[in-house]
CSV table of C-alpha atoms and ligand atoms in Angstrom, one decimal:
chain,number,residue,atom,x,y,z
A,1,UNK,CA,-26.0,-34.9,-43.8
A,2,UNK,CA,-25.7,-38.6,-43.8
A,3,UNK,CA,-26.4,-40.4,-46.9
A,4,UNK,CA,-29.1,-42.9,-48.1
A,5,UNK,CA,-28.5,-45.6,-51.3
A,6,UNK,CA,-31.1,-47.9,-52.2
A,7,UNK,CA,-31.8,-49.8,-55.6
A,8,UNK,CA,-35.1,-51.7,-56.6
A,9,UNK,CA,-35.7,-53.5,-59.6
A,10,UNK,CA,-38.1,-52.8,-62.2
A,11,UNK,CA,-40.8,-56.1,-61.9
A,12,UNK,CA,-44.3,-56.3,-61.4
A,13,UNK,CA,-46.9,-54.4,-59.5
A,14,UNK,CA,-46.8,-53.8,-56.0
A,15,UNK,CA,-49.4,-55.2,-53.3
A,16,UNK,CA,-50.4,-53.9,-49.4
A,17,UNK,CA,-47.4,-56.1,-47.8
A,18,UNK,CA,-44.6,-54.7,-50.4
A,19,UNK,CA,-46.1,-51.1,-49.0
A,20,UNK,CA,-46.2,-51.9,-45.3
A,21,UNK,CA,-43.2,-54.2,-45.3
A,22,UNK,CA,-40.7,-52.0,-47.8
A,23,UNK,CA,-42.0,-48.9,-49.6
A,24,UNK,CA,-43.3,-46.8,-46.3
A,25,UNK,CA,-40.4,-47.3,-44.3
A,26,UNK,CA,-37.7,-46.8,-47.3
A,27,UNK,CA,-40.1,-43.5,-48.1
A,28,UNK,CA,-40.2,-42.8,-44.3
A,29,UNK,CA,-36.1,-43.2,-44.0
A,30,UNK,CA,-35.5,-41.4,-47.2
A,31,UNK,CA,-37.3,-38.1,-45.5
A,32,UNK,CA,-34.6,-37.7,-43.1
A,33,UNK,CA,-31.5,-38.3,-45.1
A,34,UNK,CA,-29.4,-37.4,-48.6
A,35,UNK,CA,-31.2,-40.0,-50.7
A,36,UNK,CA,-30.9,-41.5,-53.9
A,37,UNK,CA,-33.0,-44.0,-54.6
A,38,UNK,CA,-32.2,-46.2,-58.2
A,39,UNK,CA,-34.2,-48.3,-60.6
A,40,UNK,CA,-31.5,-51.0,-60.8
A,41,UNK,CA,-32.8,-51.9,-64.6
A,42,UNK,CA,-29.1,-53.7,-65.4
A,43,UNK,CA,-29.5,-55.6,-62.7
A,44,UNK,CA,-33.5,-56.5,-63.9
A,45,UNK,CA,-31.9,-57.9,-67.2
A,46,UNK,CA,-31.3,-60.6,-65.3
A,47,UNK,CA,-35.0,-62.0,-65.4
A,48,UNK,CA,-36.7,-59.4,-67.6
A,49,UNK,CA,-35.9,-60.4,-71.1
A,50,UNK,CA,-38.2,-58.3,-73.4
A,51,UNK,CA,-37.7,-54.6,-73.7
A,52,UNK,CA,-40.8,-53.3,-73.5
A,53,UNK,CA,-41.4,-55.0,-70.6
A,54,UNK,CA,-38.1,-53.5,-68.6
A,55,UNK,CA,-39.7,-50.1,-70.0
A,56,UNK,CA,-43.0,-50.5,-68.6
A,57,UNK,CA,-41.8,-51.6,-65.4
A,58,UNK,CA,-39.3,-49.1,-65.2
A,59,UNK,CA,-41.8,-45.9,-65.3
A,60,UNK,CA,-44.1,-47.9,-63.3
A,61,UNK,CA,-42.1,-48.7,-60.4
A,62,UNK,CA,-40.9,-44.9,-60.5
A,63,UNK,CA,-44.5,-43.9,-60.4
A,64,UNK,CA,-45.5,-46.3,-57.7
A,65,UNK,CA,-42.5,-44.8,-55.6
A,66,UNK,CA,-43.7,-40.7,-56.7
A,67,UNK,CA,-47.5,-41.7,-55.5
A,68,UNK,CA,-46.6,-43.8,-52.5
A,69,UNK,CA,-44.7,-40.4,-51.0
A,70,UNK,CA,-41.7,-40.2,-52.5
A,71,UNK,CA,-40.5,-36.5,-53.4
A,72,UNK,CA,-38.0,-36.2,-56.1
A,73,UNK,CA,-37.5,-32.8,-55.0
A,74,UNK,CA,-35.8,-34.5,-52.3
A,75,UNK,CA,-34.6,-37.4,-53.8
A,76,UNK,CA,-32.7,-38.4,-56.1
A,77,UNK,CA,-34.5,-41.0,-58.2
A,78,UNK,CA,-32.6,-42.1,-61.3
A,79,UNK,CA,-32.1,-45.2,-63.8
A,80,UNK,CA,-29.0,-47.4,-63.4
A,81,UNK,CA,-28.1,-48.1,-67.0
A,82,UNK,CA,-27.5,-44.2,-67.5
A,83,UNK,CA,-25.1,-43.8,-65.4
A,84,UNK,CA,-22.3,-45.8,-67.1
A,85,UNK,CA,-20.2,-45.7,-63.9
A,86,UNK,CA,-21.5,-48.3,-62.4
A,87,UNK,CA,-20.9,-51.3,-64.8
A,88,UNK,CA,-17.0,-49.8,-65.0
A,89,UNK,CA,-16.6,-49.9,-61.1
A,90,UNK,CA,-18.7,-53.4,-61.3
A,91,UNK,CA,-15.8,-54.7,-63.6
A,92,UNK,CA,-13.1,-53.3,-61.4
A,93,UNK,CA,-14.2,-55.1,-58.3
A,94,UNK,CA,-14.8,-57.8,-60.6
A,95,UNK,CA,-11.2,-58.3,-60.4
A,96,UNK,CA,-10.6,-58.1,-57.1
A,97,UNK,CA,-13.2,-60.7,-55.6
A,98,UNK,CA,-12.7,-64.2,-56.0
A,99,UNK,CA,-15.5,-67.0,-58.0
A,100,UNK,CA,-15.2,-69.2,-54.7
A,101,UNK,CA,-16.5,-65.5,-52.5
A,102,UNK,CA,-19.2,-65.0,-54.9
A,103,UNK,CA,-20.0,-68.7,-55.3
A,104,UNK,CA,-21.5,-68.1,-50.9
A,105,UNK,CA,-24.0,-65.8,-52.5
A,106,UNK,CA,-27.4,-67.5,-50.9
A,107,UNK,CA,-29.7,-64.8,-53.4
A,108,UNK,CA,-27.3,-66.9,-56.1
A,109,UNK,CA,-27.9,-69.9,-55.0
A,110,UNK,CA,-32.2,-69.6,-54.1
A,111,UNK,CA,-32.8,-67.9,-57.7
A,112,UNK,CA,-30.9,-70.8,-59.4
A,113,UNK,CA,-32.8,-73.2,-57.0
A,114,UNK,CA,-36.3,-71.4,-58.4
A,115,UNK,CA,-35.4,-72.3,-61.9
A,116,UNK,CA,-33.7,-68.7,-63.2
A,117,UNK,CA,-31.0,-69.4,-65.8
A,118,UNK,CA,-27.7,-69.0,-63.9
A,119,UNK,CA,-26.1,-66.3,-66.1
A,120,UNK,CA,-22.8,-64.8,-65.5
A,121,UNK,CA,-24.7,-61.6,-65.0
A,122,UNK,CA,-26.4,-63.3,-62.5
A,123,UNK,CA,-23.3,-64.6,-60.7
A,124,UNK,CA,-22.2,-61.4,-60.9
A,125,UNK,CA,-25.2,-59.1,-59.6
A,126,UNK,CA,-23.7,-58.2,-56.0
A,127,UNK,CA,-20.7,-56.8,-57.7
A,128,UNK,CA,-23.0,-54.5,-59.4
A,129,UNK,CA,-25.0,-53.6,-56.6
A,130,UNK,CA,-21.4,-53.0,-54.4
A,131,UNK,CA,-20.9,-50.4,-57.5
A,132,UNK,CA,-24.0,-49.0,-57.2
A,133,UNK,CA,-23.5,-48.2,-53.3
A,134,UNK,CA,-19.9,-47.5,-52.9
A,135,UNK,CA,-20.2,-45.2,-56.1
A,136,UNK,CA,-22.1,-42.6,-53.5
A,137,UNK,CA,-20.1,-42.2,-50.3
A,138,UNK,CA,-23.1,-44.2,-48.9
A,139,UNK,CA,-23.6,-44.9,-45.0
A,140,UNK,CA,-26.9,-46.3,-44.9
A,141,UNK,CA,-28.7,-48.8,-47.5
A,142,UNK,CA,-32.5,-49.6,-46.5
A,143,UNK,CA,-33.3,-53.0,-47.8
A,144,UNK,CA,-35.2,-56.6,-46.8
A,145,UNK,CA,-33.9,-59.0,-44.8
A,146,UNK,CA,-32.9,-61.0,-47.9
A,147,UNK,CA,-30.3,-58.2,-49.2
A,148,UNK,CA,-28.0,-58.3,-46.0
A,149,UNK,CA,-25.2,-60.4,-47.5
A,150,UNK,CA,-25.2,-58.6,-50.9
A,151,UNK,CA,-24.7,-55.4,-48.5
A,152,UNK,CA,-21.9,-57.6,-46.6
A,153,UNK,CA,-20.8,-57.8,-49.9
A,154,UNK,CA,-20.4,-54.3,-51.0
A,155,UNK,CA,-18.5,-53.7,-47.4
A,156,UNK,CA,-16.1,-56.6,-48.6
A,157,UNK,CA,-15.2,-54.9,-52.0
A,158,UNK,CA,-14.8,-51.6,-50.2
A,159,UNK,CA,-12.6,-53.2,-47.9
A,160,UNK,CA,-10.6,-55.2,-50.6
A,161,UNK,CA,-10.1,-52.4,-53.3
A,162,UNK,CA,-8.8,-50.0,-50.0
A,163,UNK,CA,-6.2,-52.6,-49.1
A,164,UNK,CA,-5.4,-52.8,-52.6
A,165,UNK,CA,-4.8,-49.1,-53.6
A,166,UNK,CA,-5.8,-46.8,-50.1
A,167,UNK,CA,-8.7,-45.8,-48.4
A,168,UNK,CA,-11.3,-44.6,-50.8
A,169,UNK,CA,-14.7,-46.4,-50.2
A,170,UNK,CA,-16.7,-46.1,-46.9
A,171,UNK,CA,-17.8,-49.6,-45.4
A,172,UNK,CA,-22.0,-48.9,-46.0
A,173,UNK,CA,-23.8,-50.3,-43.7
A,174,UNK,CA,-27.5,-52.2,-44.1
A,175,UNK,CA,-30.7,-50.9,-41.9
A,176,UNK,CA,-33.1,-53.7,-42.3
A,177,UNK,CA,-36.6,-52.4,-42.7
A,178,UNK,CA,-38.9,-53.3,-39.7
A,179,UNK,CA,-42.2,-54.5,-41.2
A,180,UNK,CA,-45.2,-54.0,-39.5
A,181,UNK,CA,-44.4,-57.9,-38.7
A,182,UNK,CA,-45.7,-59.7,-41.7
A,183,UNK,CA,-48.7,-58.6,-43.6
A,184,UNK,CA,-50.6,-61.2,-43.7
A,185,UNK,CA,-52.4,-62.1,-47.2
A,186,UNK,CA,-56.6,-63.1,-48.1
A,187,UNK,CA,-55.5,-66.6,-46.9
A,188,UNK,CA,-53.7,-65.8,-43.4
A,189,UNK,CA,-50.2,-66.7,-45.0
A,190,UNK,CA,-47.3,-64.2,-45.6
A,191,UNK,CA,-49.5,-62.0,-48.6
A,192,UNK,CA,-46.8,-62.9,-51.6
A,193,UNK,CA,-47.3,-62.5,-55.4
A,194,UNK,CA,-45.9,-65.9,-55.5
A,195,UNK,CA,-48.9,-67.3,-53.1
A,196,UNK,CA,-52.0,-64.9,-55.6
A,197,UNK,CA,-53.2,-63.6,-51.6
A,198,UNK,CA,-52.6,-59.9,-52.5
A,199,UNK,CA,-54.6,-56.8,-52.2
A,200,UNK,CA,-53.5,-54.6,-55.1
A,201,UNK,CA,-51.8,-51.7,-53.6
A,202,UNK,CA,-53.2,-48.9,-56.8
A,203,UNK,CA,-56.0,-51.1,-57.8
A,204,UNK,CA,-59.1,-50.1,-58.2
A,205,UNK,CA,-62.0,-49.9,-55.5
A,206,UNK,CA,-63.9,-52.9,-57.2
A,207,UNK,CA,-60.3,-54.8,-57.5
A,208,UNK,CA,-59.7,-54.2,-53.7
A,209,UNK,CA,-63.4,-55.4,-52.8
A,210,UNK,CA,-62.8,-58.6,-55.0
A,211,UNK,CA,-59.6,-59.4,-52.8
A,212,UNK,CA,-61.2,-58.4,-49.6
A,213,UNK,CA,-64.6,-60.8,-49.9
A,214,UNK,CA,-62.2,-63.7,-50.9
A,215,UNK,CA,-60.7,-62.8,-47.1
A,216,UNK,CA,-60.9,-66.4,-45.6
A,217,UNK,CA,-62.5,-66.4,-42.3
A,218,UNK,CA,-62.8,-68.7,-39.8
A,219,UNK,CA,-66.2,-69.6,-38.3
A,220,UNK,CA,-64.5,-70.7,-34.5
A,221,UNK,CA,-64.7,-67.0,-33.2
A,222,UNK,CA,-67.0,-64.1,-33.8
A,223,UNK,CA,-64.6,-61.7,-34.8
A,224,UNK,CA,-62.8,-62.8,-38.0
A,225,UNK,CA,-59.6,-63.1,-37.2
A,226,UNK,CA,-57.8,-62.5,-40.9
A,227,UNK,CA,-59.8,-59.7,-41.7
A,228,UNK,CA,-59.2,-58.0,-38.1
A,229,UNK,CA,-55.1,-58.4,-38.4
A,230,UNK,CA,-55.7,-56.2,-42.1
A,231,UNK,CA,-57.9,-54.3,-40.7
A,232,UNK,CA,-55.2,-53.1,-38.2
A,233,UNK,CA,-53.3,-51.9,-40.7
A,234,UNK,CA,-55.5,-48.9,-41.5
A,235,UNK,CA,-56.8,-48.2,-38.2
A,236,UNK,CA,-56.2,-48.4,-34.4
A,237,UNK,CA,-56.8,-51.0,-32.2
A,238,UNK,CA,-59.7,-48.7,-30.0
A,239,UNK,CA,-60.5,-47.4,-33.3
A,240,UNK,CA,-61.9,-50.6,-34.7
A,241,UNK,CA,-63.1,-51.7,-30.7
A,242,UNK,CA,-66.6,-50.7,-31.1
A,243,UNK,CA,-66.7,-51.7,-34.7
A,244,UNK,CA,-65.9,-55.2,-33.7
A,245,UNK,CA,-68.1,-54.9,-30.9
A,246,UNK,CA,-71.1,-53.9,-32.7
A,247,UNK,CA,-70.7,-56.2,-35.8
A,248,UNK,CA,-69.8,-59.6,-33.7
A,249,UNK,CA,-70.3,-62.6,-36.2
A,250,UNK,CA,-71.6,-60.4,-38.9
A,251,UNK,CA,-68.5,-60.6,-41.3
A,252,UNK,CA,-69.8,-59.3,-44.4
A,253,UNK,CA,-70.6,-55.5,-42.5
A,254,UNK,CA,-67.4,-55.8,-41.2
A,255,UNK,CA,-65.5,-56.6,-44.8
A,256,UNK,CA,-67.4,-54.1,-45.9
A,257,UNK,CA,-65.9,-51.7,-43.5
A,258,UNK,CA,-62.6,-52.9,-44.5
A,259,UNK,CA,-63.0,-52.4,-48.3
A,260,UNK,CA,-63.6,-48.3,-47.3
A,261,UNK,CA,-60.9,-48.0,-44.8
A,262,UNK,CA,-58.5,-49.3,-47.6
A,263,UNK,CA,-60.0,-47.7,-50.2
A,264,UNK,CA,-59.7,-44.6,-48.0
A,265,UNK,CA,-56.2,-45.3,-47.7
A,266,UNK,CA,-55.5,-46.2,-50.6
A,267,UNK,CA,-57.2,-43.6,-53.3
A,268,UNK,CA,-55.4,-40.5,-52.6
A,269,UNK,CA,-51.9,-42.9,-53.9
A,270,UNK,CA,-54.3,-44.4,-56.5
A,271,UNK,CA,-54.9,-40.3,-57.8
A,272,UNK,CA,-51.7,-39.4,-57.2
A,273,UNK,CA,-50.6,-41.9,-59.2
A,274,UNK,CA,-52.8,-41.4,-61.9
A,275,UNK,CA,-51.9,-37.6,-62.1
A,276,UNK,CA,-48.3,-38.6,-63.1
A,277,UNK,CA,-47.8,-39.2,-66.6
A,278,UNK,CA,-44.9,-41.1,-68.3
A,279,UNK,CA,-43.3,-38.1,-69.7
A,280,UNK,CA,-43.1,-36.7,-66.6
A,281,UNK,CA,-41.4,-39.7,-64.9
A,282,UNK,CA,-39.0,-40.0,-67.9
A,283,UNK,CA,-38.2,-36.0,-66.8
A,284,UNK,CA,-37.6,-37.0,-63.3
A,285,UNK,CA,-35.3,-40.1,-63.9
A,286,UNK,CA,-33.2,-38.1,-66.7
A,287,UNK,CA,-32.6,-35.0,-63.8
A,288,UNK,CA,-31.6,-37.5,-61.8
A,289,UNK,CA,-29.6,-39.8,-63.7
A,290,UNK,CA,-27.7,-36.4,-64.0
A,291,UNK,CA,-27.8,-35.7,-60.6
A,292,UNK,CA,-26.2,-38.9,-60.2
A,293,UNK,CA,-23.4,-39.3,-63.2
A,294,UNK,CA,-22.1,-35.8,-61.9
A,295,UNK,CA,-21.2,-37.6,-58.3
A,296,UNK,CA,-20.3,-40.9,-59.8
A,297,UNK,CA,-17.8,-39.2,-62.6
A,298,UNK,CA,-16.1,-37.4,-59.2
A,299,UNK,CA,-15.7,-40.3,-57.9
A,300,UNK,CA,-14.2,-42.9,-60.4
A,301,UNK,CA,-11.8,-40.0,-61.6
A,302,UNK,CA,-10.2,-41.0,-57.9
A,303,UNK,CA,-10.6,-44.6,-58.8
A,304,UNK,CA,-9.1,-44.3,-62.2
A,305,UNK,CA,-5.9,-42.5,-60.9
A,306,UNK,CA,-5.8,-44.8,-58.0
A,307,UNK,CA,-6.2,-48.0,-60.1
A,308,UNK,CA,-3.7,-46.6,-63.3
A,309,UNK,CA,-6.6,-46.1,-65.5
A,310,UNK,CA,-5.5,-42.3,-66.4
A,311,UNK,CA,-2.2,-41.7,-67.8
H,401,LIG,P1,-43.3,-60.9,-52.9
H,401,LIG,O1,-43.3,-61.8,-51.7
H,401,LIG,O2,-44.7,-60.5,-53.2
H,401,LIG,O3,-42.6,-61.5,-54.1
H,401,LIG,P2,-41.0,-59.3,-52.7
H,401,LIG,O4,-40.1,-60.4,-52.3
H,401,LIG,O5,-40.8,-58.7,-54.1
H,401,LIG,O6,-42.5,-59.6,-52.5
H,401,LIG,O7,-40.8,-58.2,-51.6
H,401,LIG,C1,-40.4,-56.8,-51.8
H,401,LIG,C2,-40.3,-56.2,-50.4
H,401,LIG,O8,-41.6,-56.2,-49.8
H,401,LIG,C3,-39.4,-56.9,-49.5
H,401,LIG,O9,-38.6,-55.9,-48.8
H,401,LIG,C4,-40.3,-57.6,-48.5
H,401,LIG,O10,-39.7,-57.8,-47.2
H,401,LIG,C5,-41.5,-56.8,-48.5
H,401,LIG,N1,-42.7,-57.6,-48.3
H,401,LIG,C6,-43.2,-58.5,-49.2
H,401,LIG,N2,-44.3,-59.1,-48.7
H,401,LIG,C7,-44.5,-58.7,-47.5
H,401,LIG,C8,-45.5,-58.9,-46.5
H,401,LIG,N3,-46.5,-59.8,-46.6
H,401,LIG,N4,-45.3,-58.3,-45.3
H,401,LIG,C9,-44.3,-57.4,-45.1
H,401,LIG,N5,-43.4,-57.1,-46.0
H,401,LIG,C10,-43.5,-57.7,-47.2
H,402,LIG,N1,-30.6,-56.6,-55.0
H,402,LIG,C1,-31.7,-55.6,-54.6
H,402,LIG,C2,-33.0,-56.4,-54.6
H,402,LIG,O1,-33.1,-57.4,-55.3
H,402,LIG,C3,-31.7,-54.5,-55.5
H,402,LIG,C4,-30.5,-53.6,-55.5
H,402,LIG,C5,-29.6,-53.4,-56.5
H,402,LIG,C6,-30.1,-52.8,-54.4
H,402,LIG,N2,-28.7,-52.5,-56.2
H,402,LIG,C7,-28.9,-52.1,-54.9
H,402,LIG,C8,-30.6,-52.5,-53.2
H,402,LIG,C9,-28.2,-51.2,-54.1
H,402,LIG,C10,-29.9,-51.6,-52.3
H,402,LIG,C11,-28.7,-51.0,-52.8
H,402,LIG,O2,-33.9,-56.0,-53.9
């Protein structure tokens, strides 16, 4: 069976376009492969600076994965900083790559551009993430558009440490996750947390409501067109036809209808998630972190003996 990596970092809650536009399709992808899917909280330390925050984010991004589908039954979920392998392998390809390579990183260059302090950790982050996927005989690594070089990357220290000292890392390749295009947000533009347009993907039915009615609409046509493009999200075009049809101009009825096709949507998640306690998501990250060391620790006993780490 072919195997799946991905890694997501432990920050903030999660809205409708993170769960069209990533989660679904990662969840959907993971069904059909050898998964392992990591809470990357090394790599977090890089913007999260207070404990309990990487804590709370930590069991919360876990959760939100568990109630969005996600079976850890299936899947190995586990937390990076427990399996020590993968700062050591970071290290060793560390000192193989070059500052000038590293220095073309564009996620590098954007985060310093957005004001985040440009820490050797940092500069160093797709060395990490190369760790994380090579560590697992990896072939395929779901991830957003904006993670294809830091994938090129991990293909280039594979490459690099097999000239060096013989074929032992497979060359992973990225599958970039086809959205359902863009979600669009209450405002029409790309929903972001960094634009305040979201619809909270586990919020409450109130919470949803609040972020529906503040939907901008436009008064040109009689079928609001911001509203109809979410709308489409939850149901199918002849699905929502005679709805449209019946409620021309009348957009409160038809927010309204939107609120309970969400909240529809959206509650057996919201119950799910609800259902899952932090001890039991600590349980399911330490089997996994196991799950995970006892691969990693087969594979940098190779990398040791290759590299002259064991005598
Ligand atoms: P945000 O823009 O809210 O900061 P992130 O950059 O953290 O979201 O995105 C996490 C994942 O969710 C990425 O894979 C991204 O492509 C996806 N995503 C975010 N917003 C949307 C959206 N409006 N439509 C589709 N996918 C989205
Ligand atoms: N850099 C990724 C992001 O910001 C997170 C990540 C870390 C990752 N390690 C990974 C993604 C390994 C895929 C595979 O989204």
């Amino acid at each position: 069976m072919k195997k799946l990596f991905t890694g997501l970092q432990p920050s903030g809650d999660l809205h409708i376009g993170n769960y069209f536009g990533a989660l679904k399709p990662a969840i959907d992808l993971a069904k059909q492969y050898d998964s392992m899917i990591c809470v990357v909280d090394l790599h977090a330390l890089t913007t999260v600076k207070n404990g309990d925050d990487l804590r709370k984010n930590t069991i919360s991004v876990t959760k939100d994965f568990i109630a969005a589908g996600l079976d850890p039954e299936k899947t190995i979920i586990f937390q990076q900083s427990q399996v020590q392998e993968h700062t050591e392998l970071a290290w060793i390809f560390e000192c193989l790559v070059s500052v000038p390579f590293l220095m073309q990183a564009h996620a590098y260059k954007d985060k310093v551009a957005k004001g985040i302090e440009a820490s050797a950790g940092l500069f160093n982050y797709p060395m990490l993430m190369a760790a994380d996927i090579l560590l697992y005989e990896t072939d395929i690594v779901p991830v957003g558009a904006d993670q294809r070089q830091h994938v090129e990357y991990a293909r280039e220290a594979a490459a690099k440490f097999n000239n060096a000292y013989g074929q032992t890392f497979k060359e992973a390749e990225e599958r970039i996750l086809e959205s359902v295009a863009v979600v669009p947000g209450t405002d029409g533009k790309k929903m972001s947390k960094s634009y305040g347009n979201t619809i909270p993907l586990f919020g409450t039915k109130d919470e949803i409501a609040k972020s529906v009615m503040s939907i901008m609409t436009d008064s040109a046509g009689e079928r609001p067109a911001f509203v109809y493009a979410m709308h489409l999200l939850f149901k199918t075009k002849e699905e929502l036809e005679p709805l449209y049809e019946a409620y021309r101009g009348k957009y409160k009825a038809l927010k309204d209808a939107l609120v309970e096709d969400i909240d529809a949507a959206i509650s057996p998640m919201r119950e799910k998630r609800d259902s899952i306690s932090d001890a039991d998501v600590i349980r399911i990250l330490k089997v996994g972190s196991e799950q995970a060391r006892e691969r990693a620790q087969a594979k940098m006993k190779e990398v040791r003996q290759k590299i002259g780490l064991s005598l």
